[in-house]
CSV table of C-alpha atoms in Angstrom, one decimal:
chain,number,residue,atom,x,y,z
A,50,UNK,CA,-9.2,73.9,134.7
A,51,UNK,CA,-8.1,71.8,137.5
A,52,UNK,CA,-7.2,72.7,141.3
A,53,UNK,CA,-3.4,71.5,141.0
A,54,UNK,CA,-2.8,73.9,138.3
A,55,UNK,CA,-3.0,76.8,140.3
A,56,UNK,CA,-0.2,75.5,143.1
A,57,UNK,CA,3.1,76.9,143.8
A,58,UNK,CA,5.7,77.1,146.0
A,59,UNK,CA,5.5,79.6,148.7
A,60,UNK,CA,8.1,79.9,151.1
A,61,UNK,CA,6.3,81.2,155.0
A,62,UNK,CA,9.2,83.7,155.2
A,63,UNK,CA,6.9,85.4,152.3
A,64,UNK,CA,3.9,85.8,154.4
A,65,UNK,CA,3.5,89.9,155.5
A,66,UNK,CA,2.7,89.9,159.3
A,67,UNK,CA,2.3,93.5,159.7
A,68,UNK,CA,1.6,96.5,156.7
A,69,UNK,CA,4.3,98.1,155.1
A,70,UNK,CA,5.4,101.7,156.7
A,71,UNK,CA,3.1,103.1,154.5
A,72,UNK,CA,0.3,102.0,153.1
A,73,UNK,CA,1.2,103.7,149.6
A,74,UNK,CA,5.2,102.3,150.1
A,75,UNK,CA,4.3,98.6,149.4
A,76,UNK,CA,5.6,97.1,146.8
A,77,UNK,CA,4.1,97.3,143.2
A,78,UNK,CA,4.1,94.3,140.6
A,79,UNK,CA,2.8,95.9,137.1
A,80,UNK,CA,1.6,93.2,134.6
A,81,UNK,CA,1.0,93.6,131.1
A,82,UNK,CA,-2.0,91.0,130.0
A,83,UNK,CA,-1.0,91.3,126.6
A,84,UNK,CA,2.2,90.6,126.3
A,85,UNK,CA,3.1,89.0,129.6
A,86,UNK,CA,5.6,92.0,130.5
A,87,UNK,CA,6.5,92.7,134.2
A,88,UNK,CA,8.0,95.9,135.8
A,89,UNK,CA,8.7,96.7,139.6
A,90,UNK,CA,7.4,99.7,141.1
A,91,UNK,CA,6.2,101.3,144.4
A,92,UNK,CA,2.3,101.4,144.7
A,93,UNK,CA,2.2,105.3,144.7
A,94,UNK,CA,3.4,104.7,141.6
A,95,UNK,CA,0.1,103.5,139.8
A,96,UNK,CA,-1.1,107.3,139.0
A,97,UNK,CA,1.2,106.9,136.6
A,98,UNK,CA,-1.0,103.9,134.2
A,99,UNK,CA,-4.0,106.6,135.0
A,100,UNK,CA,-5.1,109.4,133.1
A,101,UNK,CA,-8.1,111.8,133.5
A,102,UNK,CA,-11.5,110.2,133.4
A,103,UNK,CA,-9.9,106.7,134.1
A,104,UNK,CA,-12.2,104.7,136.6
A,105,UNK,CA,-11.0,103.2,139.9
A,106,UNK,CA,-14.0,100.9,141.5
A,107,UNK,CA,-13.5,100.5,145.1
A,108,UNK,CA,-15.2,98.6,147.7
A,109,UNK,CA,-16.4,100.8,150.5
A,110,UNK,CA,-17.5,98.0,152.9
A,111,UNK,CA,-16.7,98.3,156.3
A,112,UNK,CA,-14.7,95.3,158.6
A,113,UNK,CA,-16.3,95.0,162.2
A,114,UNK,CA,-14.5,93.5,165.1
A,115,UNK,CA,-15.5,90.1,164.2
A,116,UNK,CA,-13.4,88.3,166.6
A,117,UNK,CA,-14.8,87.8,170.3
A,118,UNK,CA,-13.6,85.8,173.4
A,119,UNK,CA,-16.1,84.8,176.2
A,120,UNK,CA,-16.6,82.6,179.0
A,121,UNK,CA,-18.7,79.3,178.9
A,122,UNK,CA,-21.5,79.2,181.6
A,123,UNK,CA,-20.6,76.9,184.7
A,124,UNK,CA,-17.1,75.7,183.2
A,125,UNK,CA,-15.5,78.9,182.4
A,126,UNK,CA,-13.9,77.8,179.3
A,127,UNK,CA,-12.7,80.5,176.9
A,128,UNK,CA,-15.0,79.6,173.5
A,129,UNK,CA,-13.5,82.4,171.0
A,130,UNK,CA,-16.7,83.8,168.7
A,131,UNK,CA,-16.4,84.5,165.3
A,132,UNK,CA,-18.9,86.8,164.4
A,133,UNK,CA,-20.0,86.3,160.9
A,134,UNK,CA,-23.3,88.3,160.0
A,135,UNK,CA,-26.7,90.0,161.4
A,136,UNK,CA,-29.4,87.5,161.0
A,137,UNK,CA,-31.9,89.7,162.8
A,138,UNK,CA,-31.1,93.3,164.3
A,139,UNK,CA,-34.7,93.3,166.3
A,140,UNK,CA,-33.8,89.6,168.0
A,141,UNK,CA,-29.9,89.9,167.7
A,142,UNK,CA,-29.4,87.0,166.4
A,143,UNK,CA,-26.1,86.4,164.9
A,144,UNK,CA,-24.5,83.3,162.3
A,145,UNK,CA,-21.3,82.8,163.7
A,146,UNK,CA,-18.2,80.5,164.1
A,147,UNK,CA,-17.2,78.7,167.6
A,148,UNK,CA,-14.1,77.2,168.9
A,149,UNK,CA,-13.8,74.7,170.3
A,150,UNK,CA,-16.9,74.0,168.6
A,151,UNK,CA,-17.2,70.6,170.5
A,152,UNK,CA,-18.2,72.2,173.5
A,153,UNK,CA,-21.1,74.5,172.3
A,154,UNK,CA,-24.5,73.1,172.7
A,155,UNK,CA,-27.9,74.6,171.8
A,156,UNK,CA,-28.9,76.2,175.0
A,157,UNK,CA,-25.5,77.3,176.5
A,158,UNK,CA,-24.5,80.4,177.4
A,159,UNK,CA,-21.3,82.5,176.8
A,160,UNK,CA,-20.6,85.6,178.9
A,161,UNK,CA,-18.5,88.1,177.5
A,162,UNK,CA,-16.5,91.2,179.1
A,163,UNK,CA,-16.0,92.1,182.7
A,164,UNK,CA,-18.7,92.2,184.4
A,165,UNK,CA,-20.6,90.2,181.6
A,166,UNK,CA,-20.7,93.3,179.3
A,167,UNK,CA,-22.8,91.1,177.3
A,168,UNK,CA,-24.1,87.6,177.3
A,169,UNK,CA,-25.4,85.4,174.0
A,170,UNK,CA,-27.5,82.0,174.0
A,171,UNK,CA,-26.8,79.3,171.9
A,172,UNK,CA,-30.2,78.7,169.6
A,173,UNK,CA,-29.0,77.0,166.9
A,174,UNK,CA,-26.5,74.0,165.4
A,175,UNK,CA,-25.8,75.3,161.3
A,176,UNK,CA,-22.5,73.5,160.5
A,177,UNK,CA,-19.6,71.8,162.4
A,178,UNK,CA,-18.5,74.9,164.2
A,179,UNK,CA,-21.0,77.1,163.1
A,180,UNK,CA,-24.1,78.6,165.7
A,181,UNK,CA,-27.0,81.0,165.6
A,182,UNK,CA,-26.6,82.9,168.8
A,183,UNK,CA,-29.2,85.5,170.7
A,184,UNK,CA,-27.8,88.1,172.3
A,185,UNK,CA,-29.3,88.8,175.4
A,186,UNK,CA,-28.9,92.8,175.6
A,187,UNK,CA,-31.9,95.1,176.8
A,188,UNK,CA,-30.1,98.6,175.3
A,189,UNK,CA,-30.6,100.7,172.1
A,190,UNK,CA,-29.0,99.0,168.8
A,191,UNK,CA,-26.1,102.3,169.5
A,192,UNK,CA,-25.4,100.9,173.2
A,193,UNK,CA,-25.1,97.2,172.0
A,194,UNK,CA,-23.2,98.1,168.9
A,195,UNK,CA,-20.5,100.2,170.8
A,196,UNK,CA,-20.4,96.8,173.5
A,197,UNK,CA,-19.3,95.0,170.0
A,198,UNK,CA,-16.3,97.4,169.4
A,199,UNK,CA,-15.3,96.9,173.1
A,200,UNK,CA,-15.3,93.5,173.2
A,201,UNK,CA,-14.2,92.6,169.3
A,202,UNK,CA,-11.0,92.3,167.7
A,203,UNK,CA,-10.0,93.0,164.4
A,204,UNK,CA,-10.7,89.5,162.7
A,205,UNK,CA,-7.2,89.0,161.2
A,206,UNK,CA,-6.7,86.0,158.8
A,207,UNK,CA,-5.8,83.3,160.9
A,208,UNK,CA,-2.4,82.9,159.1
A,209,UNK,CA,-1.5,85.7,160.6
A,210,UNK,CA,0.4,84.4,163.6
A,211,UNK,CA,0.1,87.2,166.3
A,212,UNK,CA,-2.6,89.0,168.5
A,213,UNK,CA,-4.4,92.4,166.7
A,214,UNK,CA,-3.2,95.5,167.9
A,215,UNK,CA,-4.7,99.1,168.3
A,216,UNK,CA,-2.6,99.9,164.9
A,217,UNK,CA,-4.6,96.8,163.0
A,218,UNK,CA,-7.4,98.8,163.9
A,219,UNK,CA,-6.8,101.4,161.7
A,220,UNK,CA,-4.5,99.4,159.3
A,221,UNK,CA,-6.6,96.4,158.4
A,222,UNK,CA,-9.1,98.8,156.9
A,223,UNK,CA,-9.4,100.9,153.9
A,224,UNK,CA,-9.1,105.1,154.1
A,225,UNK,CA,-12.6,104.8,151.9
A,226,UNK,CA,-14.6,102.1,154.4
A,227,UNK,CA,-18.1,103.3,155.4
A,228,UNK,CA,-20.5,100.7,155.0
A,229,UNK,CA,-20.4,97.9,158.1
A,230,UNK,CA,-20.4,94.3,157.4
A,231,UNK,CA,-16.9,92.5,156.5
A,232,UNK,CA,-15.3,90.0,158.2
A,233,UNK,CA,-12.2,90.3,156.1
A,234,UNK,CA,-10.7,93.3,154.4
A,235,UNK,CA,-11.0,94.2,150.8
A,236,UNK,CA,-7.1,94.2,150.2
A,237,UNK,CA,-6.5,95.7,147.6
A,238,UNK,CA,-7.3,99.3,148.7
A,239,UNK,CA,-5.6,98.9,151.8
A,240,UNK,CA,-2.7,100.1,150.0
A,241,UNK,CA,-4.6,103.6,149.3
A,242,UNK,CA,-3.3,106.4,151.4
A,243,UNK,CA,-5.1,110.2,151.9
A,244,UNK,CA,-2.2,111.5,149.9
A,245,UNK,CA,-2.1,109.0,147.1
A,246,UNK,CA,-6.4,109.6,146.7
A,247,UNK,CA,-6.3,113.3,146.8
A,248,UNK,CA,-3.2,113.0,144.1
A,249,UNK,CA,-5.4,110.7,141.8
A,250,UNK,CA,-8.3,113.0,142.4
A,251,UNK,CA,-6.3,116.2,140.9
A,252,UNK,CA,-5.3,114.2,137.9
A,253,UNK,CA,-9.0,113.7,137.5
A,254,UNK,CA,-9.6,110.3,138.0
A,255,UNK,CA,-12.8,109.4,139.2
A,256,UNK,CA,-14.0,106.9,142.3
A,257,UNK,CA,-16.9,104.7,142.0
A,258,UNK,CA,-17.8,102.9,145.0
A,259,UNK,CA,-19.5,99.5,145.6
A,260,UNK,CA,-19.9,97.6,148.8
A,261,UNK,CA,-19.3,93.9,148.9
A,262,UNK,CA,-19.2,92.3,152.8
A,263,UNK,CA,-16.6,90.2,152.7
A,264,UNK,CA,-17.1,86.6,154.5
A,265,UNK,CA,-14.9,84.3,155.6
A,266,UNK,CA,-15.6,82.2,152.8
A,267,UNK,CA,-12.4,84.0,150.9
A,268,UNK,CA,-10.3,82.2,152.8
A,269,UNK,CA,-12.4,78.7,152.5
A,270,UNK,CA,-9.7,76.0,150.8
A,271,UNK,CA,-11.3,74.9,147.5
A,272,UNK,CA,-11.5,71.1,147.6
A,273,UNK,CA,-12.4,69.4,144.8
A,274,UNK,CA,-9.9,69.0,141.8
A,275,UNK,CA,-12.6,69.6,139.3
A,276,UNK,CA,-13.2,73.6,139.9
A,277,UNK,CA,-16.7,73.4,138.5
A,278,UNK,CA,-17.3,71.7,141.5
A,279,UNK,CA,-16.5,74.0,143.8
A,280,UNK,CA,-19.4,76.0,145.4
A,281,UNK,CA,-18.6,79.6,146.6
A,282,UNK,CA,-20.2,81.4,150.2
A,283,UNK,CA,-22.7,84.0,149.2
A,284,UNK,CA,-21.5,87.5,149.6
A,285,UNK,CA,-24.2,90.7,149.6
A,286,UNK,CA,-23.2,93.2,147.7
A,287,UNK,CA,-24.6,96.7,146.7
A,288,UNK,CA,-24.3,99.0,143.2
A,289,UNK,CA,-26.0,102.0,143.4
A,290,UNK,CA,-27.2,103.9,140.2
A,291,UNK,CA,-24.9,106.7,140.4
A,292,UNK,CA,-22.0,104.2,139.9
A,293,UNK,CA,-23.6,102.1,137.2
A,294,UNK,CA,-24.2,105.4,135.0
A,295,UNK,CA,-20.3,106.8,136.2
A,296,UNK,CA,-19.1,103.4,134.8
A,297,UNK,CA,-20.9,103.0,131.9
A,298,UNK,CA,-20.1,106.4,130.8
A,299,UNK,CA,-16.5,104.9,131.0
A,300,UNK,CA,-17.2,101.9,129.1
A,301,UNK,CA,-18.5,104.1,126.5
A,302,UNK,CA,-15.5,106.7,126.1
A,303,UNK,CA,-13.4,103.6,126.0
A,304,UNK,CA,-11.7,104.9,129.4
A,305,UNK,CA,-9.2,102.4,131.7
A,306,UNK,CA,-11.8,101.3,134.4
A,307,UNK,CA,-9.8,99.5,137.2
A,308,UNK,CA,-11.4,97.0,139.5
A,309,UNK,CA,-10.1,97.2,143.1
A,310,UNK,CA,-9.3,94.1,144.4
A,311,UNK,CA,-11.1,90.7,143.8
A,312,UNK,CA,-14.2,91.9,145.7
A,313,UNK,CA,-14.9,95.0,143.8
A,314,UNK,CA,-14.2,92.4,140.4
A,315,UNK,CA,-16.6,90.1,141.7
A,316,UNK,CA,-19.6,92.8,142.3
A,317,UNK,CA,-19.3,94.3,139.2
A,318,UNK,CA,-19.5,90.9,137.4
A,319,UNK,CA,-22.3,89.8,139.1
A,320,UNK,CA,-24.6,92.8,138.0
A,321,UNK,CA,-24.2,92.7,134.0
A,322,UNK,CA,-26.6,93.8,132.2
A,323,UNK,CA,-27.4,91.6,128.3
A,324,UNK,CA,-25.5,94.2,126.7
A,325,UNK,CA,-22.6,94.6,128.8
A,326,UNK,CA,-23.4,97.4,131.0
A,327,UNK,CA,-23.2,97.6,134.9
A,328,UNK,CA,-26.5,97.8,136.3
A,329,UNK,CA,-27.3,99.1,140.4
A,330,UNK,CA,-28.3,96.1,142.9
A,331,UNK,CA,-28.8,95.0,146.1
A,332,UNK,CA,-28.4,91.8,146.1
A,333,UNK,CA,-26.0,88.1,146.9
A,334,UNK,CA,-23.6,87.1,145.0
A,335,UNK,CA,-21.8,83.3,144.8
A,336,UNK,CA,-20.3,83.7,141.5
A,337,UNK,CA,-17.1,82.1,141.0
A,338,UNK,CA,-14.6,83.5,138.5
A,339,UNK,CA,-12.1,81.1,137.1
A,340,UNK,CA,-10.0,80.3,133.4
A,341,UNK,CA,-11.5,80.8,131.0
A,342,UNK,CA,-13.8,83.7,131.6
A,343,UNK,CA,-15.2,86.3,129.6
A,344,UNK,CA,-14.9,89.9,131.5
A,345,UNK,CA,-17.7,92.5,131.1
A,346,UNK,CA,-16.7,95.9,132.6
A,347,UNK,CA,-13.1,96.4,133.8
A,348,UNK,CA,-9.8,96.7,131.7
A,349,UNK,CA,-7.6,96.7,134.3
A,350,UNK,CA,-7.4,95.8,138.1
A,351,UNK,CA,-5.3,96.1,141.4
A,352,UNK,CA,-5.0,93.3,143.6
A,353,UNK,CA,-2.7,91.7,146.3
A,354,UNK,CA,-0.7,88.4,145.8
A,355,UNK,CA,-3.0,85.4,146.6
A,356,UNK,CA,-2.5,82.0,148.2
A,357,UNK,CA,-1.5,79.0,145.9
A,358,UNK,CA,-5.0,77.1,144.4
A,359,UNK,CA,-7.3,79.8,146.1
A,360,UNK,CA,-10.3,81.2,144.8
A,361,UNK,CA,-8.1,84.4,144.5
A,362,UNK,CA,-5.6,83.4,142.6
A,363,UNK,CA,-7.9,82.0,139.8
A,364,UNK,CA,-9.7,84.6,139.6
A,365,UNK,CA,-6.7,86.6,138.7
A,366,UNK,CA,-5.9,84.1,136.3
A,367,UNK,CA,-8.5,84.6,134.8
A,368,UNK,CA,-8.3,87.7,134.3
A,369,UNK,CA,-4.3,88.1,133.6
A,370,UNK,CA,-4.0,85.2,131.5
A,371,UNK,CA,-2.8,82.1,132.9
A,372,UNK,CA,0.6,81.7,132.1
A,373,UNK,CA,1.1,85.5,132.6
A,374,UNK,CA,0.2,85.3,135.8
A,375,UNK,CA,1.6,82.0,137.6
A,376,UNK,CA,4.6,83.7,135.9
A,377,UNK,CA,4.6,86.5,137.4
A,378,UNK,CA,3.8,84.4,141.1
A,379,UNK,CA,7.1,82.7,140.2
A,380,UNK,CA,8.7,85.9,139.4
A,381,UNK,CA,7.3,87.4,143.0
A,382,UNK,CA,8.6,84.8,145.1
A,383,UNK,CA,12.1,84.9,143.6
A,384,UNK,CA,11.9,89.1,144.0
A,385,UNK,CA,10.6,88.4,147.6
A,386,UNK,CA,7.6,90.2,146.9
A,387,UNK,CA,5.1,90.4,150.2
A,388,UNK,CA,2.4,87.9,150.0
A,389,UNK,CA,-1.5,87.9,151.3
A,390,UNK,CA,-3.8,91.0,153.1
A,391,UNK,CA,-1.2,92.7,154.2
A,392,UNK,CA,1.5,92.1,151.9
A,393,UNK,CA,2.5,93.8,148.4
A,394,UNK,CA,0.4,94.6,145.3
A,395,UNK,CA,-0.4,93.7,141.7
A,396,UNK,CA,-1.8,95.9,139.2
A,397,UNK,CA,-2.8,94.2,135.7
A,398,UNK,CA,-3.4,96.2,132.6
C-alpha cells in the first residue's frame, strides 16, 4: 500500500490537550471487522464485549521523565535534553535528543538544576540532533535516579501545545506501569481506571502483561510513498513465560484475546512461534505492521485514534480492515471524537 492512502482530514480543534475527567469516561468507538458496523459508547463500557476467561494483553512499561532543560557551559543557553535510553548504567551514558542541536558539540557541557544538580558531557555526534552524553554523577544509581525525577518532565508529545503539569504526572501513565523505560505512553491503557480493572477482574477476565519501551520513533513521520520502504526504530520488548502459556491457553479455548494498544500488538507479533503460538523473549523489535497482514494471536484490540499516514494508523488498518477503518476515522471526525495519546478510544472486534 502506498503512504497517501492512509491521509485524512483532521481538523486541530480534534487534538485532546488534556485527559478526559476520567480516565474510564472517554469516549468509546466499537468496530466490528467483519461487517464494518460502528456503535458509540463510553470506555467503561468495553466489559461488556468481555466474558470470563477473555484475555486483555497490556503493556506494563513504565514512562520516565524524559524531558530535561539545562544550561550550556560559558553561554548559558537553555539546550532542552531529550532523554531517549540507558546506553550504559556503570558509565551513564545516555542516547539522547538535543535542541538546538546546532549548538551542541562533542565535548560541551550542560549543567542541569540549581546548583548544578547534575552535569553531562557531550561524547558523541549519532544523528542531526541526536548525542551520547556522560553523566558526570559520583552517587549510588538510587541518588542519580531520583536527580532524574527532579529535574525531568513528563515527555509529552510535542503536539501537545502546553507545559506538563503535576497531574500529567500521574495521567500520562498507565494504573498497570511498573517496568521503567518509555519515552512515550502506551495509550491505549491510559483509559484503564482502578475501578474499571477490579470490575473486569470479577467478571473473570484475565491480565497478561508485556513490556514494550516505547521510543520516540512512534511519532517518527513515515516518508517514503512506498511503505515497504519505510524502516521502523527498534523497540525492546519483554514476554515472560507465564504470559506465553496464559495466552496460548486462550488461543486454544478459542477465547477473545485483546491486544492493548499498538505496542502490546506489536510485541506479541514479534514473538510467534511456526505454529502460531506466543512464545517468552527478551529481545528488539522493528517490525512494521501494515495492509495486508496476516495476525497470529489476538482477535480483538483497543487502541486510541491515530495521526493521518502514521505508522499507527496502518497498523490498525491492518488489522480492522482498510475500508472499515478509514471509515470509521471519517465517522470520528464528523462525531468529534478526541484524537491522539490523550484523546478517545477504539476497540475492534
Amino acid at each position: 500500500m502506498k503512504l497517501s492512502q492512509f491521509k485524512f482530514n483532521l481538523p486541530d480543534s480534534l487534538i485532546a490537550h488534556n485527559p478526559s475527567d476520567q480516565r474510564d469516561e472517554a469516549r468509546l468507538m466499537v468496530l466490528d471487522r467483519n461487517t464494518g458496523a460502528i456503535e458509540h459508547k463510553i470506555f467503561k463500557d468495553v466489559i461488556n464485549y468481555f466474558e470470563e476467561k477473555d484475555v486483555m494483553i497490556l503493556n506494563n512499561t513504565k514512562v520516565f521523565p524524559a524531558r530535561m532543560y539545562g544550561n550550556k557551559e560559558k553561554t548559558g543557553a537553555t539546550i532542552e535534553v531529550f532523554l531517549l535510553r540507558e546506553l550504559n548504567k556503570e558509565l551513564r551514558l545516555w542516547d539522547v535528543l538535543v535542541d538546538p542541536a546546532r549548538k551542541i558539540r562533542v565535548g560541551n557541557k550542560l549543567y542541569f538544576g540549581e546548583n548544578d544538580l547534575l552535569v553531562a558531557e557531550v561524547v558523541d555526534n549519532t544523528t542531526s540532533r541526536g548525542r551520547t552524553i556522560r553523566f558526570l554523577f559520583d552517587g549510588t544509581d538510587e541518588e542519580f535516579r531520583r536527580n532524574i525525577e527532579i529535574l525531568g518532565e513528563t515527555p509529552l508529545p510535542k503536539y501537545i501545545k502546553r507545559k506538563a503539569t503535576a497531574e500529567d504526572k500521574e495521567r500520562y501513565q498507565t494504573i498497570f506501569a511498573k517496568n521503567e523505560g518509555a519515552v512515550a505512553a502506551p495509550t491505549a491503557g491510559l483509559h484503564f481506571s482502578r475501578e474499571l480493572m477490579k470490575r473486569l477482574e470479577l467478571k473473570g477476565i484475565d491480565f497478561a502483561e508485556v513490556t514494550l519501551h516505547v521510543g520516540l520513533g512512534t511519532f517518527r513521520p513515515v516518508e517514503v510513498e512506498d511503505l515497504t520502504k519505510h524502516k521502523m526504530d527498534s523497540e525492546q520488548f519483554i514476554i515472560e513465560q507465564k504470559t506465553a502459556d496464559l495466552v496460548n491457553k486462550a488461543i486454544d479455548e478459542k477465547r477473545r484475546i485483546c491486544a492493548v494498544g499498538t505496542t502490546s500488538m506489536r510485541t506479541i507479533e514479534s514473538a510467534v512461534s511456526a505454529n502460531k503460538r506466543l512464545k517468552s523473549a527478551n529481545d528488539w523489535t522493528s517490525k512494521f505492521i501494515f495492509p495486508p497482514y496476516d495476525f497470529s494471536i489476538a482477535n480483538s484490540m483497543i487502541t486510541n485514534f491515530h495521526t493521518p499516514e502514521s505508522t499507527l494508523l496502518m497498523m490498525i488498518s491492518a488489522f480492522g480492515g482498510y475500508e472499515n477503518v478509514m471509515n470509521a476515522y471519517e465517522v470520528a471526525v464528523k462525531e468529534k471524537y478526541r484524537f491522539y495519546s490523550y484523546g478517545d478510544a477504539m476497540l475492534i472486534i
